Amino acid sequence: VKKGLAVNMYSTMVALQIMDTIFYEAQRQGRLSFYLTSTGEEAINIASAAALTSDDIVLPQYREPGVLLWRGFTLEEFADQLFGNKNDYGKGRQMPIHYGSNKLNYFTVSSPLATQLPQAAGVAYSLKMDKKEACVVVYFGDGSTSEGDFHAGLNFAAVMESPVIFLCRNNGWAISTPVTEQFRSDGVAIKGQAYGIRSIRVDGNDALAVYSAIRAARQMAIKEQRPILVEAMTYRVSHHSTSDDSTKYRCVKEIDQWRTEKNPITRFRKWIQRNDWWDDQNETELRGNIRKQVVEAIQTAEKVEKPPLRDLFGDVYDKIPSNLQEQERFIRDSIKRYPKEYPFDVPV
Ligand SMILES: Cc1ncc(C[n+]2csc(CCOP(=O)(O)OP(=O)(O)O)c2C)c(N)n1
């Protein structure tokens, strides 16, 4: 990893950290309905993204916004989705953090866990049929491996020889369920092997290790036309989301240790500083710039009006069925009768 790439990786890890901190605070202030951070998993996010090319197709779980950030999704685009305003590609119909971008080959996050795994096997098979020099990367947590779709996805990819990288973020927790209650196997890599998939376990808090593993996995997936599983060991430093308080089910000392001693950003910074590629002044400037950009993105997105009411009913059916037409009539009628109860920033 040369200087330019290393500095870019580090800067994007810091950008992800700052974006997470400020968006999280905006949720606590009541400006957003929901948020979820990737704290502690910045190396997996950014180093894996850096090891791919933009032709590779990403199917995320939800704790991988850093991959989008790396690919050029702007802070404004993140903020537009979070506020569900009229610039949001999902037209405000999804919860915050359900990002997606056709342009950046990043499938939209879907809430039901593990659905992305069998889909990834299929998307990768389509790349194979088209003889593309690209692969699919599908992200998931340790908790998602308990879904039937995990097993279906792995087996499907193995027998169809789909060029897909299964990237498991084994962060120790699935909301309040620890991995010890999730499975009795030695982690997840061994499950890949059981399906006949080459599998490797890496230190997910070591950006260089993640980068090397994903680069090698990509090479293998494309050249040998087969799936690969990478289990990246890490820790979910944040609460699961803004909907829980993780100190109710795990000890603060454990969280603090991962936040400080094992922090992937600090580790990578030490390496680039030792190479004389980074100093305190770079750090101060970077953090100041990003903070300013995130705050501006929030202030702008917050003021943009919401998508029009009719968007609630579109994009599913060619002709809107009668029950939905009835719902639309009902909602418009209610707005007429109770105009003060209706949000002023949603055009009718
Ligand atoms: C099918 C399904 N079951 C349950 C949930 C509720 N749920 C949302 S996130 C989550 C935990 C997932 O944990 P993991 O896959 O380890 O990812 P992490 O949050 O640790 O990144 C659960 C149980 C869901 N969204 N979908």
GROMACS .gro file of N, CA and C in nm, residues 66-144:
model
  237
   66GLY      N    1  -1.932   0.305   0.483
   66GLY     CA    2  -1.797   0.347   0.443
   66GLY      C    3  -1.764   0.302   0.301
   67VAL      N    4  -1.826   0.193   0.257
   67VAL     CA    5  -1.800   0.144   0.121
   67VAL      C    6  -1.857   0.246   0.022
   68LEU      N    7  -1.974   0.297   0.053
   68LEU     CA    8  -2.037   0.400  -0.032
   68LEU      C    9  -1.955   0.528  -0.030
   69LEU      N   10  -1.910   0.564   0.090
   69LEU     CA   11  -1.829   0.686   0.106
   69LEU      C   12  -1.704   0.675   0.020
   70TRP      N   13  -1.641   0.559   0.025
   70TRP     CA   14  -1.519   0.536  -0.054
   70TRP      C   15  -1.549   0.550  -0.203
   71ARG      N   16  -1.668   0.505  -0.244
   71ARG     CA   17  -1.702   0.507  -0.387
   71ARG      C   18  -1.749   0.644  -0.436
   72GLY      N   19  -1.763   0.739  -0.343
   72GLY     CA   20  -1.795   0.875  -0.387
   72GLY      C   21  -1.935   0.922  -0.356
   73PHE      N   22  -2.011   0.846  -0.277
   73PHE     CA   23  -2.142   0.894  -0.231
   73PHE      C   24  -2.114   1.018  -0.147
   74THR      N   25  -2.180   1.129  -0.175
   74THR     CA   26  -2.144   1.253  -0.106
   74THR      C   27  -2.213   1.263   0.030
   75LEU      N   28  -2.159   1.351   0.114
   75LEU     CA   29  -2.222   1.371   0.245
   75LEU      C   30  -2.364   1.424   0.228
   76GLU      N   31  -2.386   1.502   0.121
   76GLU     CA   32  -2.522   1.551   0.092
   76GLU      C   33  -2.614   1.434   0.060
   77GLU      N   34  -2.562   1.338  -0.018
   77GLU     CA   35  -2.646   1.222  -0.054
   77GLU      C   36  -2.682   1.140   0.072
   78PHE      N   37  -2.583   1.126   0.162
   78PHE     CA   38  -2.613   1.056   0.288
   78PHE      C   39  -2.722   1.131   0.364
   79ALA      N   40  -2.703   1.263   0.376
   79ALA     CA   41  -2.797   1.343   0.455
   79ALA      C   42  -2.937   1.343   0.391
   80ASP      N   43  -2.942   1.347   0.258
   80ASP     CA   44  -3.073   1.345   0.190
   80ASP      C   45  -3.149   1.217   0.223
   81GLN      N   46  -3.076   1.105   0.226
   81GLN     CA   47  -3.144   0.978   0.260
   81GLN      C   48  -3.189   0.981   0.405
   82LEU      N   49  -3.102   1.028   0.493
   82LEU     CA   50  -3.136   1.026   0.637
   82LEU      C   51  -3.259   1.112   0.667
   83PHE      N   52  -3.270   1.224   0.596
   83PHE     CA   53  -3.386   1.312   0.619
   83PHE      C   54  -3.505   1.273   0.532
   84GLY      N   55  -3.485   1.177   0.441
   84GLY     CA   56  -3.595   1.134   0.354
   84GLY      C   57  -3.654   1.251   0.278
   85ASN      N   58  -3.568   1.338   0.227
   85ASN     CA   59  -3.621   1.454   0.154
   85ASN      C   60  -3.639   1.420   0.006
   86LYS      N   61  -3.678   1.519  -0.074
   86LYS     CA   62  -3.714   1.485  -0.213
   86LYS      C   63  -3.593   1.447  -0.299
   87ASN      N   64  -3.472   1.469  -0.249
   87ASN     CA   65  -3.353   1.425  -0.324
   87ASN      C   66  -3.313   1.281  -0.292
   88ASP      N   67  -3.377   1.223  -0.192
   88ASP     CA   68  -3.344   1.085  -0.154
   88ASP      C   69  -3.386   0.990  -0.266
   89TYR      N   70  -3.294   0.900  -0.305
   89TYR     CA   71  -3.325   0.808  -0.416
   89TYR      C   72  -3.440   0.713  -0.380
   90GLY      N   73  -3.461   0.690  -0.252
   90GLY     CA   74  -3.572   0.603  -0.210
   90GLY      C   75  -3.701   0.680  -0.190
   91LYS      N   76  -3.700   0.811  -0.224
   91LYS     CA   77  -3.818   0.897  -0.213
   91LYS      C   78  -3.879   0.897  -0.073
   92GLY      N   79  -3.790   0.889   0.027
   92GLY     CA   80  -3.836   0.902   0.165
   92GLY      C   81  -3.917   0.785   0.217
   93ARG      N   82  -3.914   0.672   0.146
   93ARG     CA   83  -4.000   0.561   0.187
   93ARG      C   84  -3.928   0.458   0.273
   94GLN      N   85  -3.800   0.483   0.300
   94GLN     CA   86  -3.723   0.388   0.381
   94GLN      C   87  -3.679   0.454   0.511
   95MET      N   88  -3.649   0.371   0.610
   95MET     CA   89  -3.590   0.424   0.733
   95MET      C   90  -3.453   0.485   0.700
   96PRO      N   91  -3.406   0.579   0.785
   96PRO     CA   92  -3.269   0.627   0.767
   96PRO      C   93  -3.170   0.510   0.764
   97ILE      N   94  -3.059   0.531   0.699
   97ILE     CA   95  -2.943   0.442   0.677
   97ILE      C   96  -2.967   0.333   0.571
   98HIS      N   97  -3.086   0.335   0.507
   98HIS     CA   98  -3.110   0.238   0.400
   98HIS      C   99  -3.066   0.301   0.267
   99TYR      N  100  -2.935   0.322   0.258
   99TYR     CA  101  -2.879   0.386   0.139
   99TYR      C  102  -2.871   0.288   0.023
  100GLY      N  103  -2.860   0.344  -0.096
  100GLY     CA  104  -2.837   0.262  -0.215
  100GLY      C  105  -2.797   0.353  -0.329
  101SER      N  106  -2.722   0.300  -0.425
  101SER     CA  107  -2.683   0.382  -0.539
  101SER      C  108  -2.660   0.294  -0.661
  102ASN      N  109  -2.745   0.313  -0.762
  102ASN     CA  110  -2.726   0.240  -0.889
  102ASN      C  111  -2.593   0.278  -0.949
  103LYS      N  112  -2.568   0.409  -0.947
  103LYS     CA  113  -2.447   0.462  -1.011
  103LYS      C  114  -2.321   0.399  -0.951
  104LEU      N  115  -2.322   0.376  -0.820
  104LEU     CA  116  -2.202   0.326  -0.753
  104LEU      C  117  -2.205   0.175  -0.730
  105ASN      N  118  -2.295   0.106  -0.803
  105ASN     CA  119  -2.302  -0.041  -0.792
  105ASN      C  120  -2.320  -0.087  -0.647
  106TYR      N  121  -2.408  -0.021  -0.577
  106TYR     CA  122  -2.431  -0.051  -0.435
  106TYR      C  123  -2.580  -0.075  -0.415
  107PHE      N  124  -2.616  -0.201  -0.394
  107PHE     CA  125  -2.757  -0.235  -0.376
  107PHE      C  126  -2.812  -0.165  -0.252
  108THR      N  127  -2.942  -0.137  -0.254
  108THR     CA  128  -3.003  -0.070  -0.139
  108THR      C  129  -3.010  -0.165  -0.019
  109VAL      N  130  -2.975  -0.110   0.096
  109VAL     CA  131  -2.982  -0.186   0.222
  109VAL      C  132  -3.125  -0.237   0.240
  110SER      N  133  -3.138  -0.365   0.281
  110SER     CA  134  -3.275  -0.410   0.312
  110SER      C  135  -3.277  -0.462   0.455
  111SER      N  136  -3.381  -0.424   0.528
  111SER     CA  137  -3.386  -0.456   0.671
  111SER      C  138  -3.389  -0.606   0.703
  112PRO      N  139  -3.463  -0.688   0.630
  112PRO     CA  140  -3.467  -0.830   0.669
  112PRO      C  141  -3.328  -0.893   0.653
  113LEU      N  142  -3.275  -0.941   0.763
  113LEU     CA  143  -3.137  -0.990   0.765
  113LEU      C  144  -3.113  -1.103   0.667
  114ALA      N  145  -2.997  -1.099   0.603
  114ALA     CA  146  -2.941  -1.209   0.521
  114ALA      C  147  -3.007  -1.228   0.385
  115THR      N  148  -3.110  -1.150   0.354
  115THR     CA  149  -3.171  -1.166   0.220
  115THR      C  150  -3.069  -1.137   0.111
  116GLN      N  151  -2.968  -1.055   0.147
  116GLN     CA  152  -2.869  -1.016   0.044
  116GLN      C  153  -2.777  -1.132   0.005
  117LEU      N  154  -2.771  -1.239   0.087
  117LEU     CA  155  -2.674  -1.347   0.056
  117LEU      C  156  -2.714  -1.432  -0.065
  118PRO      N  157  -2.836  -1.490  -0.067
  118PRO     CA  158  -2.872  -1.562  -0.190
  118PRO      C  159  -2.882  -1.469  -0.311
  119GLN      N  160  -2.923  -1.343  -0.285
  119GLN     CA  161  -2.927  -1.247  -0.397
  119GLN      C  162  -2.787  -1.229  -0.455
  120ALA      N  163  -2.687  -1.223  -0.365
  120ALA     CA  164  -2.549  -1.202  -0.410
  120ALA      C  165  -2.501  -1.319  -0.496
  121ALA      N  166  -2.541  -1.441  -0.456
  121ALA     CA  167  -2.501  -1.558  -0.535
  121ALA      C  168  -2.557  -1.545  -0.677
  122GLY      N  169  -2.679  -1.495  -0.687
  122GLY     CA  170  -2.742  -1.477  -0.819
  122GLY      C  171  -2.680  -1.363  -0.898
  123VAL      N  172  -2.653  -1.251  -0.831
  123VAL     CA  173  -2.592  -1.137  -0.901
  123VAL      C  174  -2.455  -1.179  -0.954
  124ALA      N  175  -2.380  -1.252  -0.872
  124ALA     CA  176  -2.246  -1.296  -0.914
  124ALA      C  177  -2.257  -1.395  -1.030
  125TYR      N  178  -2.361  -1.477  -1.027
  125TYR     CA  179  -2.379  -1.572  -1.138
  125TYR      C  180  -2.405  -1.497  -1.268
  126SER      N  181  -2.476  -1.385  -1.258
  126SER     CA  182  -2.502  -1.306  -1.380
  126SER      C  183  -2.371  -1.246  -1.433
  127LEU      N  184  -2.281  -1.207  -1.343
  127LEU     CA  185  -2.150  -1.156  -1.388
  127LEU      C  186  -2.073  -1.266  -1.460
  128LYS      N  187  -2.087  -1.387  -1.406
  128LYS     CA  188  -2.018  -1.503  -1.466
  128LYS      C  189  -2.072  -1.528  -1.608
  129MET      N  190  -2.206  -1.525  -1.621
  129MET     CA  191  -2.267  -1.549  -1.752
  129MET      C  192  -2.222  -1.444  -1.854
  130ASP      N  193  -2.207  -1.320  -1.805
  130ASP     CA  194  -2.166  -1.211  -1.894
  130ASP      C  195  -2.014  -1.204  -1.911
  131LYS      N  196  -1.943  -1.297  -1.848
  131LYS     CA  197  -1.795  -1.301  -1.855
  131LYS      C  198  -1.731  -1.168  -1.816
  132LYS      N  199  -1.782  -1.107  -1.710
  132LYS     CA  200  -1.730  -0.978  -1.664
  132LYS      C  201  -1.606  -0.997  -1.578
  133GLU      N  202  -1.516  -0.899  -1.585
  133GLU     CA  203  -1.396  -0.898  -1.499
  133GLU      C  204  -1.432  -0.832  -1.366
  134ALA      N  205  -1.530  -0.885  -1.299
  134ALA     CA  206  -1.575  -0.822  -1.175
  134ALA      C  207  -1.634  -0.929  -1.084
  135CYS      N  208  -1.646  -0.894  -0.957
  135CYS     CA  209  -1.708  -0.988  -0.864
  135CYS      C  210  -1.813  -0.916  -0.780
  136VAL      N  211  -1.879  -0.993  -0.696
  136VAL     CA  212  -1.977  -0.936  -0.603
  136VAL      C  213  -1.918  -0.945  -0.463
  137VAL      N  214  -1.944  -0.844  -0.381
  137VAL     CA  215  -1.904  -0.854  -0.241
  137VAL      C  216  -2.029  -0.836  -0.157
  138VAL      N  217  -2.056  -0.934  -0.072
  138VAL     CA  218  -2.176  -0.926   0.011
  138VAL      C  219  -2.133  -0.923   0.158
  139TYR      N  220  -2.184  -0.823   0.229
  139TYR     CA  221  -2.149  -0.801   0.370
  139TYR      C  222  -2.259  -0.854   0.460
  140PHE      N  223  -2.219  -0.905   0.576
  140PHE     CA  224  -2.320  -0.949   0.675
  140PHE      C  225  -2.253  -0.962   0.810
  141GLY      N  226  -2.337  -0.962   0.914
  141GLY     CA  227  -2.285  -0.975   1.050
  141GLY      C  228  -2.291  -1.119   1.097
  142ASP      N  229  -2.231  -1.144   1.214
  142ASP     CA  230  -2.232  -1.279   1.270
  142ASP      C  231  -2.375  -1.327   1.297
  143GLY      N  232  -2.462  -1.233   1.339
  143GLY     CA  233  -2.600  -1.270   1.369
  143GLY      C  234  -2.673  -1.321   1.246
  144SER      N  235  -2.642  -1.264   1.131
  144SER     CA  236  -2.711  -1.303   1.008
  144SER      C  237  -2.680  -1.446   0.965
   0.00000   0.00000   0.00000
